[in-house]
Amino acid sequence: MGAAALAEPIPLRATAAQTRIRRLLSLLATHAVLMAGAVFMLLPFVWMLMTSLKSPGEIFSADFTLWPRRFSAVENYDRALTTAPLLRFALNGFIICFGILVVQLLVAIPAAYALAKLKFPGRNPLFVLVLLGLCIPVQVPALPLYIALASLGLLNTYFAIMFPFFLSVFAIFLFRQFFKSFPDDIINAARLDGMSEFEIVWRIVVPSAWPAIAAFSVFSAVAHWNDLYWPLIVVSDTRLAPPPLGMMFFADAETGSNYGALTAAATVLTAPLVIAFLVARRRFIEGITMTGVK
Amino acid sequence: MASVELKSIGKSFGSTPVLGGIDLAVADGEFMTLVGPSGCGKTTLIRIIAGIESQDAGAVLIGGSSIDHLRPHERRVAMVFQSYALYPHMSVRGNLSLPLVMSRLRLHERVPLIRLLSSRRRETMHSIEGEVEAVAQQLQLGALLDRRPAQLSGGQRQRVALGRAMVRHPDVFLMDEPLSNLDAKLRVHMRTELAELHQRLGATFIYVTHDQVEAMTMSDRVAMMDAGHILQLGTPTELYGRPANVKVAQFIGSPTINLLPGSVGSNDAVELLGRRLQLAVDLPAGSPLTIGLRPEALTAVPANTAPADAGSLPARLRRRENLGAEHILHFDLPGAALPPVVARAPPELQLPADGHVALTFDPLACHLFDPSGARVEARRAEGSRDPVVVPFRS
């Protein structure tokens, strides 16, 4: 009896060990794939960062090393910051992203609320139009917009850079999905308490929508901080250039072949976004998963 | 304070009719309950009174004047929602003061920053604060004023929702199943509190529920609704004692009324499962009837001791539920393919070991319904003193 009871658990323990090994292997495999993806995506950034630390001679040397043998970070960053108005480009980026984002939120939030919660004739056709709007790339209306801005004499202004992005159908769509899940009873209670629809939007619905607003803000800021296409069309003045356009002007100028300084400038201009995302990443992920938009 | 009058309210969602011409007059200070199964239109009706939905036909009058043109907040009604509908990002204090802020401060006094320019605002906010504190004290929310709704228990949220309705001193309180999200014990407690609150405030209450116990225990009058119509309007006693419709009889009362098949025999006599009862109705012979017997109307006695002048049914005990103060007995009727018959009994009742009993009842305790479900009035049959024993038809 005793021997049988002792003999019994041994095969069981063996299978437990087997499952543990199997789980470990699958965990390793999953992480290997994810790591490969991460390396693939991060390598350009790492390369940029390392190049910005190297001396010009080492950048073009045939034997490649990731870690610089001799650091010339100070020279590279000094050169980048003194020969190009990098801080000016970053400031332009802030002004443009902030301006676009504020108007986008002011317009998209009430529109999304109306599409999600108000009953009016033509609501569904309007929403279909919003969805169709998602399919139109910015390049399509670029020419008419350019002509309009040119004939109004508004080229080479912040307004010209921001104008095409004031209405974001993506924001309307994202917020509509989010507002859909907001309880109707709370809105009805607010109406009974005497709130107008505008007050309901800004005082009741928006405070509950911060995850969605944070998520959209990251999308919007990244897209417009990095946008080269539209600023290239409407801006020729260096003082108005957002970061990518500024980089282009900088690369064209005498520093064209100085890759150390160039990558230093790129690092300076990429850093704010990366930092902002790291700060807001929990909210961002929350917002994305809550709206069901992936 | 105000009476509420509904005049032939009609409403349909698309092609689905929800309300088919509801007429209802609620007196000033009355506790009126709308009760009915889900989907009967009771919530839609209360939302029409609140102004959240608009009716397709008919008129709503409060205090004798039409309010159909008024927006929800202008109607002097307050509503408590089933989900409580508290503002999730505001503290209890914010939730309670919002209705007053909205009604007493002008638009520019509510806008952030700009509101700092108003000197009147501070005084008004001060008086609002005082009233909020007073209501919070009444509802024992004083210690919770700075919490958010997410930090409160279900019962506390319910109180805040009630307080938000009370601060406005409305003429009419509309309550849409306010207790259905509470656990059973708290629900019983809140029933008493709500009834006392109604007495204290003296306001008109219109209360929607699908729970017949709530309807019975709190209301002055109950309107039982089904499929967009009011089946019966009356006091709880009337609805229980003289249900006008078989659906009312089924819905009101727990355990549910026993419904048995019957018919009209010769000389207008009522027959239950083929047995002649000492009851007569004015219906043609052969008409089918549904005979309802409340569980407390049935008394189980040993099969051979059934009194001669009462109605009686042979039955066999199937299950006995012990509720402490009373027992609920479930009986099978031999020879009839019917759901079990339920009776109440005192705990000390002894039954024969084999379970064979006779269920006796006063024939006048029977509720008779015709095939359309409407109540049929019966009278005691004359002359037939001797019970006619007819074997079961199977």
PDB file of C-alpha atoms in Angstrom, chain A residues 59-258:
ATOM      1  CA  ILE A  59      31.633  57.231 -39.240  1.00  0.00           C
ATOM      2  CA  PHE A  60      33.140  56.489 -42.661  1.00  0.00           C
ATOM      3  CA  SER A  61      35.726  53.961 -41.555  1.00  0.00           C
ATOM      4  CA  ALA A  62      35.378  50.548 -43.150  1.00  0.00           C
ATOM      5  CA  ASP A  63      35.513  48.489 -39.952  1.00  0.00           C
ATOM      6  CA  PHE A  64      32.124  49.095 -38.354  1.00  0.00           C
ATOM      7  CA  THR A  65      31.602  49.213 -34.579  1.00  0.00           C
ATOM      8  CA  LEU A  66      28.411  50.158 -32.817  1.00  0.00           C
ATOM      9  CA  TRP A  67      30.196  51.591 -29.783  1.00  0.00           C
ATOM     10  CA  PRO A  68      32.363  54.610 -30.730  1.00  0.00           C
ATOM     11  CA  ARG A  69      36.117  54.223 -30.184  1.00  0.00           C
ATOM     12  CA  ARG A  70      36.536  57.941 -29.721  1.00  0.00           C
ATOM     13  CA  PHE A  71      33.705  60.157 -28.493  1.00  0.00           C
ATOM     14  CA  SER A  72      33.124  63.464 -30.251  1.00  0.00           C
ATOM     15  CA  ALA A  73      29.611  63.992 -28.917  1.00  0.00           C
ATOM     16  CA  VAL A  74      30.382  67.505 -27.678  1.00  0.00           C
ATOM     17  CA  GLU A  75      31.647  68.671 -31.087  1.00  0.00           C
ATOM     18  CA  ASN A  76      28.712  67.103 -32.954  1.00  0.00           C
ATOM     19  CA  TYR A  77      25.991  68.470 -30.672  1.00  0.00           C
ATOM     20  CA  ASP A  78      27.713  71.844 -30.404  1.00  0.00           C
ATOM     21  CA  ARG A  79      27.896  72.105 -34.157  1.00  0.00           C
ATOM     22  CA  ALA A  80      24.278  71.019 -34.602  1.00  0.00           C
ATOM     23  CA  LEU A  81      22.982  73.491 -32.047  1.00  0.00           C
ATOM     24  CA  THR A  82      25.077  76.432 -33.279  1.00  0.00           C
ATOM     25  CA  THR A  83      24.839  76.117 -37.073  1.00  0.00           C
ATOM     26  CA  ALA A  84      21.130  75.212 -37.240  1.00  0.00           C
ATOM     27  CA  PRO A  85      18.315  76.858 -35.248  1.00  0.00           C
ATOM     28  CA  LEU A  86      17.313  73.473 -33.789  1.00  0.00           C
ATOM     29  CA  LEU A  87      15.460  74.939 -30.831  1.00  0.00           C
ATOM     30  CA  ARG A  88      13.546  77.144 -33.228  1.00  0.00           C
ATOM     31  CA  PHE A  89      12.531  74.053 -35.228  1.00  0.00           C
ATOM     32  CA  ALA A  90      11.444  72.310 -32.040  1.00  0.00           C
ATOM     33  CA  LEU A  91       9.460  75.383 -30.972  1.00  0.00           C
ATOM     34  CA  ASN A  92       7.772  75.446 -34.382  1.00  0.00           C
ATOM     35  CA  GLY A  93       6.951  71.795 -33.907  1.00  0.00           C
ATOM     36  CA  PHE A  94       5.357  72.530 -30.536  1.00  0.00           C
ATOM     37  CA  ILE A  95       3.338  75.462 -31.851  1.00  0.00           C
ATOM     38  CA  ILE A  96       2.085  73.529 -34.848  1.00  0.00           C
ATOM     39  CA  CYS A  97       1.251  70.323 -32.971  1.00  0.00           C
ATOM     40  CA  PHE A  98      -0.443  72.216 -30.151  1.00  0.00           C
ATOM     41  CA  GLY A  99      -2.465  74.441 -32.484  1.00  0.00           C
ATOM     42  CA  ILE A 100      -3.607  71.531 -34.587  1.00  0.00           C
ATOM     43  CA  LEU A 101      -4.481  69.417 -31.549  1.00  0.00           C
ATOM     44  CA  VAL A 102      -6.512  72.123 -29.799  1.00  0.00           C
ATOM     45  CA  VAL A 103      -8.646  72.870 -32.852  1.00  0.00           C
ATOM     46  CA  GLN A 104      -9.010  69.158 -33.623  1.00  0.00           C
ATOM     47  CA  LEU A 105     -10.338  68.486 -30.118  1.00  0.00           C
ATOM     48  CA  LEU A 106     -12.616  71.535 -30.120  1.00  0.00           C
ATOM     49  CA  VAL A 107     -14.205  70.404 -33.379  1.00  0.00           C
ATOM     50  CA  ALA A 108     -14.091  66.629 -33.127  1.00  0.00           C
ATOM     51  CA  ILE A 109     -15.439  66.193 -29.582  1.00  0.00           C
ATOM     52  CA  PRO A 110     -18.805  67.931 -30.126  1.00  0.00           C
ATOM     53  CA  ALA A 111     -19.124  66.313 -33.564  1.00  0.00           C
ATOM     54  CA  ALA A 112     -18.429  62.879 -32.131  1.00  0.00           C
ATOM     55  CA  TYR A 113     -20.882  63.467 -29.299  1.00  0.00           C
ATOM     56  CA  ALA A 114     -23.597  64.410 -31.773  1.00  0.00           C
ATOM     57  CA  LEU A 115     -22.912  61.318 -33.866  1.00  0.00           C
ATOM     58  CA  ALA A 116     -22.834  59.053 -30.826  1.00  0.00           C
ATOM     59  CA  LYS A 117     -25.618  60.369 -28.608  1.00  0.00           C
ATOM     60  CA  LEU A 118     -28.001  62.749 -30.360  1.00  0.00           C
ATOM     61  CA  LYS A 119     -30.863  61.604 -32.517  1.00  0.00           C
ATOM     62  CA  PHE A 120     -31.298  63.653 -35.659  1.00  0.00           C
ATOM     63  CA  PRO A 121     -32.245  62.895 -39.254  1.00  0.00           C
ATOM     64  CA  GLY A 122     -29.232  62.111 -41.414  1.00  0.00           C
ATOM     65  CA  ARG A 123     -27.030  61.017 -38.552  1.00  0.00           C
ATOM     66  CA  ASN A 124     -26.064  57.704 -40.123  1.00  0.00           C
ATOM     67  CA  PRO A 125     -25.309  59.129 -43.588  1.00  0.00           C
ATOM     68  CA  LEU A 126     -23.116  61.724 -41.880  1.00  0.00           C
ATOM     69  CA  PHE A 127     -21.256  59.013 -40.036  1.00  0.00           C
ATOM     70  CA  VAL A 128     -20.746  57.130 -43.297  1.00  0.00           C
ATOM     71  CA  LEU A 129     -19.252  60.333 -44.723  1.00  0.00           C
ATOM     72  CA  VAL A 130     -16.877  60.451 -41.749  1.00  0.00           C
ATOM     73  CA  LEU A 131     -15.814  56.890 -42.462  1.00  0.00           C
ATOM     74  CA  LEU A 132     -15.293  57.747 -46.127  1.00  0.00           C
ATOM     75  CA  GLY A 133     -13.245  60.748 -45.016  1.00  0.00           C
ATOM     76  CA  LEU A 134     -10.873  58.321 -43.323  1.00  0.00           C
ATOM     77  CA  CYS A 135     -10.053  56.890 -46.757  1.00  0.00           C
ATOM     78  CA  ILE A 136      -8.869  60.152 -48.323  1.00  0.00           C
ATOM     79  CA  PRO A 137      -5.121  60.788 -47.988  1.00  0.00           C
ATOM     80  CA  VAL A 138      -3.881  64.334 -47.445  1.00  0.00           C
ATOM     81  CA  GLN A 139      -2.196  64.348 -50.856  1.00  0.00           C
ATOM     82  CA  VAL A 140      -5.558  64.348 -52.646  1.00  0.00           C
ATOM     83  CA  PRO A 141      -6.808  67.781 -51.554  1.00  0.00           C
ATOM     84  CA  ALA A 142      -3.268  69.212 -51.411  1.00  0.00           C
ATOM     85  CA  LEU A 143      -3.400  71.115 -54.693  1.00  0.00           C
ATOM     86  CA  PRO A 144      -6.732  72.931 -54.167  1.00  0.00           C
ATOM     87  CA  LEU A 145      -5.701  73.745 -50.612  1.00  0.00           C
ATOM     88  CA  TYR A 146      -2.387  75.148 -51.822  1.00  0.00           C
ATOM     89  CA  ILE A 147      -4.087  77.273 -54.474  1.00  0.00           C
ATOM     90  CA  ALA A 148      -6.614  78.578 -51.940  1.00  0.00           C
ATOM     91  CA  LEU A 149      -3.930  79.475 -49.409  1.00  0.00           C
ATOM     92  CA  ALA A 150      -1.776  81.044 -52.102  1.00  0.00           C
ATOM     93  CA  SER A 151      -4.574  83.243 -53.438  1.00  0.00           C
ATOM     94  CA  LEU A 152      -5.411  84.346 -49.872  1.00  0.00           C
ATOM     95  CA  GLY A 153      -1.739  85.241 -49.398  1.00  0.00           C
ATOM     96  CA  LEU A 154      -1.412  82.881 -46.445  1.00  0.00           C
ATOM     97  CA  LEU A 155       1.574  80.822 -47.599  1.00  0.00           C
ATOM     98  CA  ASN A 156       4.544  80.889 -45.220  1.00  0.00           C
ATOM     99  CA  THR A 157       2.393  81.148 -42.091  1.00  0.00           C
ATOM    100  CA  TYR A 158       1.737  78.799 -39.178  1.00  0.00           C
ATOM    101  CA  PHE A 159      -1.905  78.887 -40.196  1.00  0.00           C
ATOM    102  CA  ALA A 160      -1.067  77.412 -43.621  1.00  0.00           C
ATOM    103  CA  ILE A 161       0.786  74.506 -41.999  1.00  0.00           C
ATOM    104  CA  MET A 162      -2.040  73.756 -39.568  1.00  0.00           C
ATOM    105  CA  PHE A 163      -5.107  74.496 -41.647  1.00  0.00           C
ATOM    106  CA  PRO A 164      -5.629  71.173 -43.530  1.00  0.00           C
ATOM    107  CA  PHE A 165      -5.517  69.190 -40.272  1.00  0.00           C
ATOM    108  CA  PHE A 166      -8.037  71.148 -38.217  1.00  0.00           C
ATOM    109  CA  LEU A 167     -10.796  68.687 -39.070  1.00  0.00           C
ATOM    110  CA  SER A 168      -9.721  65.198 -38.106  1.00  0.00           C
ATOM    111  CA  VAL A 169     -12.160  62.526 -39.212  1.00  0.00           C
ATOM    112  CA  PHE A 170     -10.028  60.018 -37.359  1.00  0.00           C
ATOM    113  CA  ALA A 171     -10.624  61.943 -34.128  1.00  0.00           C
ATOM    114  CA  ILE A 172     -14.365  62.091 -34.798  1.00  0.00           C
ATOM    115  CA  PHE A 173     -14.405  58.361 -35.404  1.00  0.00           C
ATOM    116  CA  LEU A 174     -12.279  57.540 -32.350  1.00  0.00           C
ATOM    117  CA  PHE A 175     -14.280  59.744 -29.970  1.00  0.00           C
ATOM    118  CA  ARG A 176     -17.603  58.565 -31.364  1.00  0.00           C
ATOM    119  CA  GLN A 177     -16.650  54.972 -30.572  1.00  0.00           C
ATOM    120  CA  PHE A 178     -15.621  56.044 -27.085  1.00  0.00           C
ATOM    121  CA  PHE A 179     -18.723  58.164 -26.395  1.00  0.00           C
ATOM    122  CA  LYS A 180     -20.986  55.346 -27.600  1.00  0.00           C
ATOM    123  CA  SER A 181     -20.201  53.447 -24.434  1.00  0.00           C
ATOM    124  CA  PHE A 182     -20.958  56.434 -22.180  1.00  0.00           C
ATOM    125  CA  PRO A 183     -24.166  55.674 -20.219  1.00  0.00           C
ATOM    126  CA  ASP A 184     -27.262  57.393 -21.645  1.00  0.00           C
ATOM    127  CA  ASP A 185     -28.772  57.695 -18.192  1.00  0.00           C
ATOM    128  CA  ILE A 186     -26.018  60.046 -17.036  1.00  0.00           C
ATOM    129  CA  ILE A 187     -26.673  62.287 -20.025  1.00  0.00           C
ATOM    130  CA  ASN A 188     -30.407  62.187 -19.313  1.00  0.00           C
ATOM    131  CA  ALA A 189     -29.735  63.011 -15.679  1.00  0.00           C
ATOM    132  CA  ALA A 190     -27.658  66.001 -16.768  1.00  0.00           C
ATOM    133  CA  ARG A 191     -30.492  67.160 -19.020  1.00  0.00           C
ATOM    134  CA  LEU A 192     -32.907  66.891 -16.094  1.00  0.00           C
ATOM    135  CA  ASP A 193     -30.476  68.924 -14.015  1.00  0.00           C
ATOM    136  CA  GLY A 194     -30.665  71.657 -16.616  1.00  0.00           C
ATOM    137  CA  MET A 195     -27.460  71.270 -18.593  1.00  0.00           C
ATOM    138  CA  SER A 196     -27.324  72.262 -22.238  1.00  0.00           C
ATOM    139  CA  GLU A 197     -25.846  69.791 -24.700  1.00  0.00           C
ATOM    140  CA  PHE A 198     -22.614  71.823 -24.875  1.00  0.00           C
ATOM    141  CA  GLU A 199     -22.219  71.733 -21.132  1.00  0.00           C
ATOM    142  CA  ILE A 200     -22.940  68.007 -21.111  1.00  0.00           C
ATOM    143  CA  VAL A 201     -20.136  67.496 -23.622  1.00  0.00           C
ATOM    144  CA  TRP A 202     -17.515  69.560 -21.841  1.00  0.00           C
ATOM    145  CA  ARG A 203     -18.454  69.068 -18.198  1.00  0.00           C
ATOM    146  CA  ILE A 204     -19.772  65.507 -18.109  1.00  0.00           C
ATOM    147  CA  VAL A 205     -18.528  63.499 -21.085  1.00  0.00           C
ATOM    148  CA  VAL A 206     -15.035  64.935 -21.638  1.00  0.00           C
ATOM    149  CA  PRO A 207     -13.830  64.349 -18.057  1.00  0.00           C
ATOM    150  CA  SER A 208     -14.577  60.664 -18.577  1.00  0.00           C
ATOM    151  CA  ALA A 209     -12.883  60.573 -21.955  1.00  0.00           C
ATOM    152  CA  TRP A 210      -9.305  61.436 -20.920  1.00  0.00           C
ATOM    153  CA  PRO A 211      -7.876  58.068 -21.995  1.00  0.00           C
ATOM    154  CA  ALA A 212      -9.270  58.553 -25.503  1.00  0.00           C
ATOM    155  CA  ILE A 213      -8.135  62.167 -25.620  1.00  0.00           C
ATOM    156  CA  ALA A 214      -4.631  61.192 -24.487  1.00  0.00           C
ATOM    157  CA  ALA A 215      -4.454  58.418 -27.080  1.00  0.00           C
ATOM    158  CA  PHE A 216      -5.572  60.695 -29.864  1.00  0.00           C
ATOM    159  CA  SER A 217      -3.210  63.445 -28.739  1.00  0.00           C
ATOM    160  CA  VAL A 218      -0.255  61.085 -29.129  1.00  0.00           C
ATOM    161  CA  PHE A 219      -1.413  60.039 -32.588  1.00  0.00           C
ATOM    162  CA  SER A 220      -1.920  63.631 -33.638  1.00  0.00           C
ATOM    163  CA  ALA A 221       1.296  65.002 -32.163  1.00  0.00           C
ATOM    164  CA  VAL A 222       3.441  62.232 -33.655  1.00  0.00           C
ATOM    165  CA  ALA A 223       1.874  62.640 -37.081  1.00  0.00           C
ATOM    166  CA  HIS A 224       2.306  66.419 -37.237  1.00  0.00           C
ATOM    167  CA  TRP A 225       5.677  66.615 -35.523  1.00  0.00           C
ATOM    168  CA  ASN A 226       7.014  64.235 -38.140  1.00  0.00           C
ATOM    169  CA  ASP A 227       5.107  65.641 -41.120  1.00  0.00           C
ATOM    170  CA  LEU A 228       7.373  66.745 -43.951  1.00  0.00           C
ATOM    171  CA  TYR A 229       5.058  66.651 -46.937  1.00  0.00           C
ATOM    172  CA  TRP A 230       2.686  69.541 -46.205  1.00  0.00           C
ATOM    173  CA  PRO A 231       5.169  71.977 -44.604  1.00  0.00           C
ATOM    174  CA  LEU A 232       7.459  71.388 -47.583  1.00  0.00           C
ATOM    175  CA  ILE A 233       4.672  72.622 -49.863  1.00  0.00           C
ATOM    176  CA  VAL A 234       3.547  75.724 -47.992  1.00  0.00           C
ATOM    177  CA  VAL A 235       6.685  76.899 -46.184  1.00  0.00           C
ATOM    178  CA  SER A 236       9.924  78.164 -47.609  1.00  0.00           C
ATOM    179  CA  ASP A 237      10.875  80.327 -44.640  1.00  0.00           C
ATOM    180  CA  THR A 238      13.403  78.575 -42.352  1.00  0.00           C
ATOM    181  CA  ARG A 239      12.029  80.345 -39.297  1.00  0.00           C
ATOM    182  CA  LEU A 240       8.664  78.584 -39.706  1.00  0.00           C
ATOM    183  CA  ALA A 241      10.021  75.135 -40.426  1.00  0.00           C
ATOM    184  CA  PRO A 242       8.853  72.246 -38.237  1.00  0.00           C
ATOM    185  CA  PRO A 243      11.500  69.641 -37.263  1.00  0.00           C
ATOM    186  CA  PRO A 244      11.671  67.431 -40.395  1.00  0.00           C
ATOM    187  CA  LEU A 245      11.683  70.397 -42.763  1.00  0.00           C
ATOM    188  CA  GLY A 246      14.276  72.075 -40.593  1.00  0.00           C
ATOM    189  CA  MET A 247      16.416  68.952 -40.784  1.00  0.00           C
ATOM    190  CA  MET A 248      16.152  69.079 -44.536  1.00  0.00           C
ATOM    191  CA  PHE A 249      17.253  72.727 -44.671  1.00  0.00           C
ATOM    192  CA  PHE A 250      20.076  71.887 -42.289  1.00  0.00           C
ATOM    193  CA  ALA A 251      21.203  68.924 -44.375  1.00  0.00           C
ATOM    194  CA  ASP A 252      21.155  71.036 -47.511  1.00  0.00           C
ATOM    195  CA  ALA A 253      23.353  73.690 -45.979  1.00  0.00           C
ATOM    196  CA  GLU A 254      27.117  73.394 -45.456  1.00  0.00           C
ATOM    197  CA  THR A 255      26.731  70.611 -42.850  1.00  0.00           C
ATOM    198  CA  GLY A 256      25.359  68.347 -45.584  1.00  0.00           C
ATOM    199  CA  SER A 257      28.147  65.822 -45.316  1.00  0.00           C
ATOM    200  CA  ASN A 258      28.757  66.091 -41.577  1.00  0.00           C
TER     201      ASN A 258
END
